[in-house]
PDB file of C-alpha atoms in Angstrom:
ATOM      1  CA  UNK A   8      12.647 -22.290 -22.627  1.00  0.00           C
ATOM      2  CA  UNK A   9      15.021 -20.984 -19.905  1.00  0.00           C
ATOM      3  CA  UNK A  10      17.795 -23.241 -20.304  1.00  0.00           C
ATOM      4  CA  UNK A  11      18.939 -21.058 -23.427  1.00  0.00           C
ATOM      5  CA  UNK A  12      18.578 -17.579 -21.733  1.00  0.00           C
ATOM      6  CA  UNK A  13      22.082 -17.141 -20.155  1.00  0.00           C
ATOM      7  CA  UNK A  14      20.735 -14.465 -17.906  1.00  0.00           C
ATOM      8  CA  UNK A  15      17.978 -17.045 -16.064  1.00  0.00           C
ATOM      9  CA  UNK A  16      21.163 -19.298 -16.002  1.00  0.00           C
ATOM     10  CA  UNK A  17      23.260 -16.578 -14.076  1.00  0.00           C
ATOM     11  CA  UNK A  18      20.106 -15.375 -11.676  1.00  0.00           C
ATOM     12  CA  UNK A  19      19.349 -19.879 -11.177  1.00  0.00           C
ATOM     13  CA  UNK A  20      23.351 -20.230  -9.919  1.00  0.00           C
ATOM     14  CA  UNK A  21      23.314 -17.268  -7.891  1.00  0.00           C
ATOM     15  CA  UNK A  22      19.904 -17.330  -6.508  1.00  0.00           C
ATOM     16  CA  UNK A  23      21.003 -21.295  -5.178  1.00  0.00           C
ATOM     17  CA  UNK A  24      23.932 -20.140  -3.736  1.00  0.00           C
ATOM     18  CA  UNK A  25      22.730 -17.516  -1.912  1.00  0.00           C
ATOM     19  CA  UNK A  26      19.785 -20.507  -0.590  1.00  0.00           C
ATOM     20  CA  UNK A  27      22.710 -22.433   0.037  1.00  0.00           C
ATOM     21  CA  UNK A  28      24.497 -19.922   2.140  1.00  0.00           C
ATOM     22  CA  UNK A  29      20.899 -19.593   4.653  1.00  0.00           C
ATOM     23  CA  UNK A  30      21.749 -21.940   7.255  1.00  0.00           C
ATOM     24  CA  UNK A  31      18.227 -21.625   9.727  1.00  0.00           C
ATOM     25  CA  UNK A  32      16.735 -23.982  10.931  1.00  0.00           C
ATOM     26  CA  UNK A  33      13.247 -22.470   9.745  1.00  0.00           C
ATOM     27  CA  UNK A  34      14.448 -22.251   6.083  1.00  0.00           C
ATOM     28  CA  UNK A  35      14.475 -25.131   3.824  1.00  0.00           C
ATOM     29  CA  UNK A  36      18.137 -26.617   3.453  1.00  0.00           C
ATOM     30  CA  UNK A  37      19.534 -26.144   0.328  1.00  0.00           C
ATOM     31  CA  UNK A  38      22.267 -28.878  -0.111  1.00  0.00           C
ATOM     32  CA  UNK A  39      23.426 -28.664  -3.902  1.00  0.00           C
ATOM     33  CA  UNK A  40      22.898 -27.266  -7.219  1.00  0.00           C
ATOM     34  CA  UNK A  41      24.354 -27.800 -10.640  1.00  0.00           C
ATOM     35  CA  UNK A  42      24.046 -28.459 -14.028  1.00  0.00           C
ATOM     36  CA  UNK A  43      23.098 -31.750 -15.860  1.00  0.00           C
ATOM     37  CA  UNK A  44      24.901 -32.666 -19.389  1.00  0.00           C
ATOM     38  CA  UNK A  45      21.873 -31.570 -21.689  1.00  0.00           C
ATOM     39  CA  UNK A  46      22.086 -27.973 -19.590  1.00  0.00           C
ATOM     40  CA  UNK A  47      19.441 -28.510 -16.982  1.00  0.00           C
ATOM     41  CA  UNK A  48      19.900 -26.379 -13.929  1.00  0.00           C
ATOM     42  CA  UNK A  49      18.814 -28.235 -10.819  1.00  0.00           C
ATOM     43  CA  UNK A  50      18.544 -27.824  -7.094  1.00  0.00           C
ATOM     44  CA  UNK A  51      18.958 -30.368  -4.015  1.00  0.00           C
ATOM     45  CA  UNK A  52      16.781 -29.741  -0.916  1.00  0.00           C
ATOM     46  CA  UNK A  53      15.796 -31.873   1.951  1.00  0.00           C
ATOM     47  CA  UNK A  54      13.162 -33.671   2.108  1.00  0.00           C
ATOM     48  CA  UNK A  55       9.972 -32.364   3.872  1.00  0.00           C
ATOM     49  CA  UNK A  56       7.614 -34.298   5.262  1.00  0.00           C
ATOM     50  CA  UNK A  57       4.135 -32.532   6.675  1.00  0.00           C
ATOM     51  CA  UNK A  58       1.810 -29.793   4.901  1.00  0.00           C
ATOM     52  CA  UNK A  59       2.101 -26.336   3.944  1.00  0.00           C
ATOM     53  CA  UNK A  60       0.331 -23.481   5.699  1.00  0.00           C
ATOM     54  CA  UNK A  61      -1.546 -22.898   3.105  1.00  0.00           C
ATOM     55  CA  UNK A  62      -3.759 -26.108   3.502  1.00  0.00           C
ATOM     56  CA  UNK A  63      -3.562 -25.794   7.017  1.00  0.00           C
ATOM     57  CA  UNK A  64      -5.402 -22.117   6.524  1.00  0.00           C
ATOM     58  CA  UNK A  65      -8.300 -23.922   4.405  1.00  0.00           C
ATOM     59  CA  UNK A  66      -9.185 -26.219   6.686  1.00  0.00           C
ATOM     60  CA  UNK A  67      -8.525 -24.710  10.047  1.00  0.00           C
ATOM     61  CA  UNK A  68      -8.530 -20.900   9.936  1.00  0.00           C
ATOM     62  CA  UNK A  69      -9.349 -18.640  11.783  1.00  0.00           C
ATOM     63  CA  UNK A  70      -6.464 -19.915  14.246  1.00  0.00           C
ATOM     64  CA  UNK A  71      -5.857 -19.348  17.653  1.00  0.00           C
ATOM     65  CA  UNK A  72      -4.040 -16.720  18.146  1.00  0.00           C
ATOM     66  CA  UNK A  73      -1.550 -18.196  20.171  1.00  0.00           C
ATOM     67  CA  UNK A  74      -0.768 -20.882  17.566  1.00  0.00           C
ATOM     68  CA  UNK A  75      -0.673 -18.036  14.848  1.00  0.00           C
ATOM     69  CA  UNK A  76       1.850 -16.126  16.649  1.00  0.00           C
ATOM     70  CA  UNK A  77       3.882 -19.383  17.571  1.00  0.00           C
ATOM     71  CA  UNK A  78       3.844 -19.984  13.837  1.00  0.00           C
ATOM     72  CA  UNK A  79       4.448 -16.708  13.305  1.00  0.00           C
ATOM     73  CA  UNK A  80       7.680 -16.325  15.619  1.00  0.00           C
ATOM     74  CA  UNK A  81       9.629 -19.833  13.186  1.00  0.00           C
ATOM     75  CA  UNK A  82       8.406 -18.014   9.594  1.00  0.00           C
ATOM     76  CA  UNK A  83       9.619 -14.050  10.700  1.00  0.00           C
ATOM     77  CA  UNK A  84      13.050 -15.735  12.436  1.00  0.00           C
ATOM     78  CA  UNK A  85      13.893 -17.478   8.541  1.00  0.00           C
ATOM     79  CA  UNK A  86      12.722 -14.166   6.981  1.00  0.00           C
ATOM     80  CA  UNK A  87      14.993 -12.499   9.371  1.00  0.00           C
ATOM     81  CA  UNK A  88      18.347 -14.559   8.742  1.00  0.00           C
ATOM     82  CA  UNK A  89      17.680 -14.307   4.703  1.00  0.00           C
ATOM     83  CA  UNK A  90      17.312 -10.158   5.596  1.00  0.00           C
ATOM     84  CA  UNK A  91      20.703 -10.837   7.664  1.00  0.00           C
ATOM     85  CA  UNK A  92      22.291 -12.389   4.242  1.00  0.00           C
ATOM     86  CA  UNK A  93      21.277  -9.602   2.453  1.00  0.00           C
ATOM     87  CA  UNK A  94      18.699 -12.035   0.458  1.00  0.00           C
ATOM     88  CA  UNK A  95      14.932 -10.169   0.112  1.00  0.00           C
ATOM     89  CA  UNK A  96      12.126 -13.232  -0.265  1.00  0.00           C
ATOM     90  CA  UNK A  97       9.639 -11.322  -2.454  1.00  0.00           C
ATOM     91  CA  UNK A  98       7.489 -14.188  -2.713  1.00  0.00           C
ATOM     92  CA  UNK A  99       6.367 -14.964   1.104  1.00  0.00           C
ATOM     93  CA  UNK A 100       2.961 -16.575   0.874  1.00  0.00           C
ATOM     94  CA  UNK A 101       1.068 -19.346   3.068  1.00  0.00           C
ATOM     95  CA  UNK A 102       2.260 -21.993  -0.164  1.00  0.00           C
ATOM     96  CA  UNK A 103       5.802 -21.177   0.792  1.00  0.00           C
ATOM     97  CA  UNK A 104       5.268 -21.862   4.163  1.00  0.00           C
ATOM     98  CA  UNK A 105       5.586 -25.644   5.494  1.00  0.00           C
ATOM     99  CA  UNK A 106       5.161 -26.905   8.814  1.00  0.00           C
ATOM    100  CA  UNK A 107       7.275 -30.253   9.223  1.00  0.00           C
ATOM    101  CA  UNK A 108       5.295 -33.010  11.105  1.00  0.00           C
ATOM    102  CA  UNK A 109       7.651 -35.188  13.421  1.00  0.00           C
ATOM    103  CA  UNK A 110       6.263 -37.715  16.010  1.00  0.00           C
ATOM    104  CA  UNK A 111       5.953 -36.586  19.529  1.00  0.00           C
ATOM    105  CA  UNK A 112       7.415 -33.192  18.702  1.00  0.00           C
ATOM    106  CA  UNK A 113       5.706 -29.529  17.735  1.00  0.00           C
ATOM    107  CA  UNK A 114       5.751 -28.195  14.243  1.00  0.00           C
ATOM    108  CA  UNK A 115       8.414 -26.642  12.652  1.00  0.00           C
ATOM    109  CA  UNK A 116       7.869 -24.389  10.092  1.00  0.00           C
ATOM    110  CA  UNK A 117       9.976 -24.587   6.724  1.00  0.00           C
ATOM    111  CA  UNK A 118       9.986 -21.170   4.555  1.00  0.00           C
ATOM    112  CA  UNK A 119      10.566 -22.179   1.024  1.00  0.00           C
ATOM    113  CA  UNK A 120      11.063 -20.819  -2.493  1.00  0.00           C
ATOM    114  CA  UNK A 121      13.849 -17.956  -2.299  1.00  0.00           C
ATOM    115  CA  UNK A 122      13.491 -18.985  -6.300  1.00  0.00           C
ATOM    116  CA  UNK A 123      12.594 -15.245  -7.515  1.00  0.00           C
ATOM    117  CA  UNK A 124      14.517 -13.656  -4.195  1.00  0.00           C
ATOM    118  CA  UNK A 125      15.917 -10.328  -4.905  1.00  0.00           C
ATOM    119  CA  UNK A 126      19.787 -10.783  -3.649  1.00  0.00           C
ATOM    120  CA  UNK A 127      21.258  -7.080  -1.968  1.00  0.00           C
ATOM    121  CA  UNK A 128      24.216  -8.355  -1.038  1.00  0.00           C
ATOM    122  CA  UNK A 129      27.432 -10.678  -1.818  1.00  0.00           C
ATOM    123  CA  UNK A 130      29.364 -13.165   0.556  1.00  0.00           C
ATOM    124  CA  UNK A 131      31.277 -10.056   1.955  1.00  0.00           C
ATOM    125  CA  UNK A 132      28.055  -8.289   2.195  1.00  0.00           C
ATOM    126  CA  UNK A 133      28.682  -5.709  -0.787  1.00  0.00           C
ATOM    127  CA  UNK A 134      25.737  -4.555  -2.341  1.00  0.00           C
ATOM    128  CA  UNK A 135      25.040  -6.126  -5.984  1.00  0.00           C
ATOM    129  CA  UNK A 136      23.581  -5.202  -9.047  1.00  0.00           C
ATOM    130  CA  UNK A 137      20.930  -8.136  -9.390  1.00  0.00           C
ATOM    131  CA  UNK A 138      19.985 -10.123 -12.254  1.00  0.00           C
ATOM    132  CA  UNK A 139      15.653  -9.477 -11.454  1.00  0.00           C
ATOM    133  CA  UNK A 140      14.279  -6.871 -13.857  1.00  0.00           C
ATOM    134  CA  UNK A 141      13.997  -3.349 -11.990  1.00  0.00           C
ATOM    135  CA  UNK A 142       9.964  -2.653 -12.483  1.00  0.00           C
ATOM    136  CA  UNK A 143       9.007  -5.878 -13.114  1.00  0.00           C
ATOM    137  CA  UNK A 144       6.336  -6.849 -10.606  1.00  0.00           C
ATOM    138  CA  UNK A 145       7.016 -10.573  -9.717  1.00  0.00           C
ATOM    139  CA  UNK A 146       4.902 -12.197  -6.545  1.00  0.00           C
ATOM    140  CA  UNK A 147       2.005 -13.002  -5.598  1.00  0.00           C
ATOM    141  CA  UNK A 148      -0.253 -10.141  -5.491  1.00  0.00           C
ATOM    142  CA  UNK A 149      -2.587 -10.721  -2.629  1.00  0.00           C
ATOM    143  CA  UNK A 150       0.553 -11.134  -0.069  1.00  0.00           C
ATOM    144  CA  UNK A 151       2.681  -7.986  -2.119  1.00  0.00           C
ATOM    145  CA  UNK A 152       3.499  -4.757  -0.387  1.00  0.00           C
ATOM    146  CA  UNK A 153       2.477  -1.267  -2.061  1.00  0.00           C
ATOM    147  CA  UNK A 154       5.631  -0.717  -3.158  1.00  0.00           C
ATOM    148  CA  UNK A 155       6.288  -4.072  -4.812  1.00  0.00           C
ATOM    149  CA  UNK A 156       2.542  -4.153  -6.519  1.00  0.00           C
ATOM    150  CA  UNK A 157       4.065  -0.843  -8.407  1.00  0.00           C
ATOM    151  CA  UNK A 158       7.710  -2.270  -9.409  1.00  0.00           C
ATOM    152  CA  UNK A 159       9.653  -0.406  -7.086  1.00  0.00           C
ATOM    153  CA  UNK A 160      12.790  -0.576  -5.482  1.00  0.00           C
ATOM    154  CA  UNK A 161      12.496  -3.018  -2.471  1.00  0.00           C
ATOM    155  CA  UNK A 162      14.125  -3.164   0.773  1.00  0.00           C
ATOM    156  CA  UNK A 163      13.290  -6.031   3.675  1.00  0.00           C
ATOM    157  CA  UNK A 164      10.264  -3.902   4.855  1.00  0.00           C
ATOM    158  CA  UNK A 165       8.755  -5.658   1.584  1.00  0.00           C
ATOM    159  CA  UNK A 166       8.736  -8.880   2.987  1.00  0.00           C
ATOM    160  CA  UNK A 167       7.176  -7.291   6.571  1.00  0.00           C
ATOM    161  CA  UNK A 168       4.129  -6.362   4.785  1.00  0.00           C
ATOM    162  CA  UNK A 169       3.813 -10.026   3.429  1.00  0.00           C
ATOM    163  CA  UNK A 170       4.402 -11.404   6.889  1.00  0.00           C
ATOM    164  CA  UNK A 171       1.693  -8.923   8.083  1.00  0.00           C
ATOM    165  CA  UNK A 172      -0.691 -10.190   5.134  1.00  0.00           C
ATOM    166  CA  UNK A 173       0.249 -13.739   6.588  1.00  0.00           C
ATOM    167  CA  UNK A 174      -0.475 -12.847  10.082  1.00  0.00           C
ATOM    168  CA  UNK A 175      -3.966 -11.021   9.595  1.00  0.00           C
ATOM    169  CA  UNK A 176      -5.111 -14.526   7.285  1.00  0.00           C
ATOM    170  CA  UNK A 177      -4.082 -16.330   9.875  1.00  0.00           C
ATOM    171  CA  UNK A 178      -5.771 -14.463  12.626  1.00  0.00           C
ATOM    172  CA  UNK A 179      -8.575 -13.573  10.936  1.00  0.00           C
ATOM    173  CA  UNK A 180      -9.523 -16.622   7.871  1.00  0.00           C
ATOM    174  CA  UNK A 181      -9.377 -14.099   4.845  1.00  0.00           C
ATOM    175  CA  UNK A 182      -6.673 -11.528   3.550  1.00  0.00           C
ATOM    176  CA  UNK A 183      -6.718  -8.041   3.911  1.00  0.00           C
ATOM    177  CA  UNK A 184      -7.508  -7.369   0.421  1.00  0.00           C
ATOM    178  CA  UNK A 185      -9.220  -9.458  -2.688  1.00  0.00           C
ATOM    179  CA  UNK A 186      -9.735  -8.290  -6.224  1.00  0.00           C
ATOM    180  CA  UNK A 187     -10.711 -10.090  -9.567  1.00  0.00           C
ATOM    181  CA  UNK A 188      -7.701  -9.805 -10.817  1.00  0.00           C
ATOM    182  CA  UNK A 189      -3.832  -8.738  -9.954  1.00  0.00           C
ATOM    183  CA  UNK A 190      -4.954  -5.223 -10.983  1.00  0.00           C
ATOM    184  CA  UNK A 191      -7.447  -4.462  -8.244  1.00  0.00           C
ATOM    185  CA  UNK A 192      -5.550  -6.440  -5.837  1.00  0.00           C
ATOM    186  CA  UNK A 193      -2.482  -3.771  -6.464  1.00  0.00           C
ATOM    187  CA  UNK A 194      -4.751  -0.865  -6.023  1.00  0.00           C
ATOM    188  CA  UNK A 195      -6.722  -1.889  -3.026  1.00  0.00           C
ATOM    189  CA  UNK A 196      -3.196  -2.569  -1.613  1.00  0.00           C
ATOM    190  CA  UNK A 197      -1.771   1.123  -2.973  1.00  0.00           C
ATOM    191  CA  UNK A 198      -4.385   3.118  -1.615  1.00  0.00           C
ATOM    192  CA  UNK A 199      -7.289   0.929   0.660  1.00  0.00           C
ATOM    193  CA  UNK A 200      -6.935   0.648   4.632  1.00  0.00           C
ATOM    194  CA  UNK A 201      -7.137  -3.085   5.883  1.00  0.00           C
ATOM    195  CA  UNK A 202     -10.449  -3.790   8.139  1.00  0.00           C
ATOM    196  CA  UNK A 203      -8.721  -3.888  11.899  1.00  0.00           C
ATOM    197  CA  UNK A 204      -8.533  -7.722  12.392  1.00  0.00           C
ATOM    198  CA  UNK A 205     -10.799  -7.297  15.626  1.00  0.00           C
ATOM    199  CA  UNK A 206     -13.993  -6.316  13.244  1.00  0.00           C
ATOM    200  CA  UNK A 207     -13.563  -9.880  12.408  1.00  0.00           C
ATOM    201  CA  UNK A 208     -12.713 -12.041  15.293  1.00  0.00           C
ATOM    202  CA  UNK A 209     -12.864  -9.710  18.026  1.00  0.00           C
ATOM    203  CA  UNK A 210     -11.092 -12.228  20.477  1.00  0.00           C
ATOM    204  CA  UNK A 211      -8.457 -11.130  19.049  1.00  0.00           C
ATOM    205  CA  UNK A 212      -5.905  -9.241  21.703  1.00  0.00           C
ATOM    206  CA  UNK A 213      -5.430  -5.484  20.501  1.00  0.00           C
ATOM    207  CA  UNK A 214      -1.626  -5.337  21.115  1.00  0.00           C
ATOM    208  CA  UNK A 215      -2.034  -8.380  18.414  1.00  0.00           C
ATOM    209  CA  UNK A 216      -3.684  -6.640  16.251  1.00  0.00           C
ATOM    210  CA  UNK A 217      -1.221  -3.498  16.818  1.00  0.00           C
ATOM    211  CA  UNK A 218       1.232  -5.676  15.446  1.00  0.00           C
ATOM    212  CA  UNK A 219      -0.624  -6.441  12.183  1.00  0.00           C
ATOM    213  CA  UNK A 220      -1.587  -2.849  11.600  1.00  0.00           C
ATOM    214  CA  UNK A 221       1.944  -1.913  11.801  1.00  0.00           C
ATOM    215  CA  UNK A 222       2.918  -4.223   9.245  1.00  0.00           C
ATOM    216  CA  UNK A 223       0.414  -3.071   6.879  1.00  0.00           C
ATOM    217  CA  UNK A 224       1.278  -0.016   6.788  1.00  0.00           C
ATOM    218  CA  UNK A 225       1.410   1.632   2.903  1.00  0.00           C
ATOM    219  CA  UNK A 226       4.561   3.396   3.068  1.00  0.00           C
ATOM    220  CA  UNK A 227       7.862   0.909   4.027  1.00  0.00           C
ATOM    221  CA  UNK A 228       9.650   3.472   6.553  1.00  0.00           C
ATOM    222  CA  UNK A 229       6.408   3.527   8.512  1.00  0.00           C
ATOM    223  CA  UNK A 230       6.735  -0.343   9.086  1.00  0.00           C
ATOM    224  CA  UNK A 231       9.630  -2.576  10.670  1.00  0.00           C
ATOM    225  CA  UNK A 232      12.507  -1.785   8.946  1.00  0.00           C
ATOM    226  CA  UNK A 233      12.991  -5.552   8.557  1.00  0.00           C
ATOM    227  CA  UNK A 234      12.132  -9.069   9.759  1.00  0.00           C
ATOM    228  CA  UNK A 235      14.055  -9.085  12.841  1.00  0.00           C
ATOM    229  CA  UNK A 236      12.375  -5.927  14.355  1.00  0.00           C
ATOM    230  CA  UNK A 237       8.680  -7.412  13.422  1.00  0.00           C
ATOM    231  CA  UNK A 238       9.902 -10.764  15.484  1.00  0.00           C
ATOM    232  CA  UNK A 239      11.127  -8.576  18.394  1.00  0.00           C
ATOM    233  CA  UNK A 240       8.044  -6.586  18.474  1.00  0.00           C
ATOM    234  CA  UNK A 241       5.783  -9.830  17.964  1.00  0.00           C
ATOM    235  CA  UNK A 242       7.813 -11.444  20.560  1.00  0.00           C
ATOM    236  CA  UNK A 243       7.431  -8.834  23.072  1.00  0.00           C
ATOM    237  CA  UNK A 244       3.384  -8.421  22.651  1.00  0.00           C
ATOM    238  CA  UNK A 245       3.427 -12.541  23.038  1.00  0.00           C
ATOM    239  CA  UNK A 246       5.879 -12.411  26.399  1.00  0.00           C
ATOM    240  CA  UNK A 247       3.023  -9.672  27.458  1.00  0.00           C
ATOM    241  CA  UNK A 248      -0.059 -11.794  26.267  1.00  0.00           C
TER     242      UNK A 248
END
């Protein structure tokens, strides 16, 4: 059905290009994209070989909370290098999330799917008009911030609050918030306070839980401005811990 809307098209080329031009190591490669003969748009990625977070979380959470800020540490330092190239994820979710099995050697943790990423800025870093619908609210709405559950204007501190969502699953086995459907979710996220982590796994170290708070905060400026200030402060609470 996409292939004849020219605007998907345009949003498909430059949403691959802008993959293409995120070079981290925790960020899926991007090698490729073009278009066949019939006028099927198509990416190339590496291969990944392991299981996302999101299975890991079924079976194994809550996790340590060592290994949840280790994991932590590779997802917020892709997040931060897509904030660097102006490139806002809007989708970050444990299914996005892979961690790369490799004999003899830790995880490494893959972000995936900048597929509906909201693109700020240009190879010269001017700002662009996108191609995604202003108002539109595109995610997944038990990992979306406040401000993207009602179709706002977004800015990196979106992707914070999903990182924060992230964290407290990890730490804790559940999400912040559940509804019956995307409609609650948005308003327990609008106007509900998270239960502090601790009330759940109190092992869990306050500065930790600090960290999540401040992520979840309702309004963005109130948050880390972006994904490299939430791994600085994460990293400095761990270097403490």
């Amino acid at each position: 059905r996409l292939v004849t809307d020219d605007a998907a098209k345009e949003r498909f080329r430059r949403e691959a290009r802008a993959a293409g031009r995120l070079q981290h190591t925790n960020a899926v490669a991007v090698t490729d994209f073009g278009e066949t003969r019939d006028g099927l748009v198509y990416l190339v990625m590496e291969l990944l070989e392991g299981r996302p977070l999101r299975e890991v979380l079924a079976r194994e959470a809550p996790l340590d909370p060592a290994r949840a800020v280790s994991l932590m540490l590779q997802i917020s330092a892709a997040v931060e290098a897509a904030h660097e190239a102006g490139i806002i994820h809007r989708d970050l979710k444990p299914g996005n999330i892979f961690l790369v099995q490799r004999p003899d050697s830790p995880y490494i943790v893959k972000v995936l799917d900048f597929g509906i990423a909201k693109i700020a800025a240009d190879d010269e870093g001017n700002l662009l008009d996108t191609l995604t619908g202003t108002g539109v609210m595109i995610g997944t709405p038990r990992y979306m911030s406040p401000e993207q559950c009602d179709g706002a204007q977004l800015t990196p501190a979106s992707d914070v609050y999903s990182l924060g969502v992230i964290l407290y699953e990890m730490l804790t086995g559940q999400t912040p918030f559940t509804g019956t459907t995307p409609l609650a979710l948005a308003l327990k996220h609008s106007s509900e306070s998270p239960r502090p982590p601790r009330e759940l796994v109190a092992t869990i170290p306050p500065a930790l839980e600090g960290i999540v708070l401040h992520a979840l905060e309702k309004k963005p400026e109130e948050r880390a401005g972006d994904a490299g200030e939430f791994r600085r402060e994460l990293f400095a609470v761990a270097e403490r811990l």
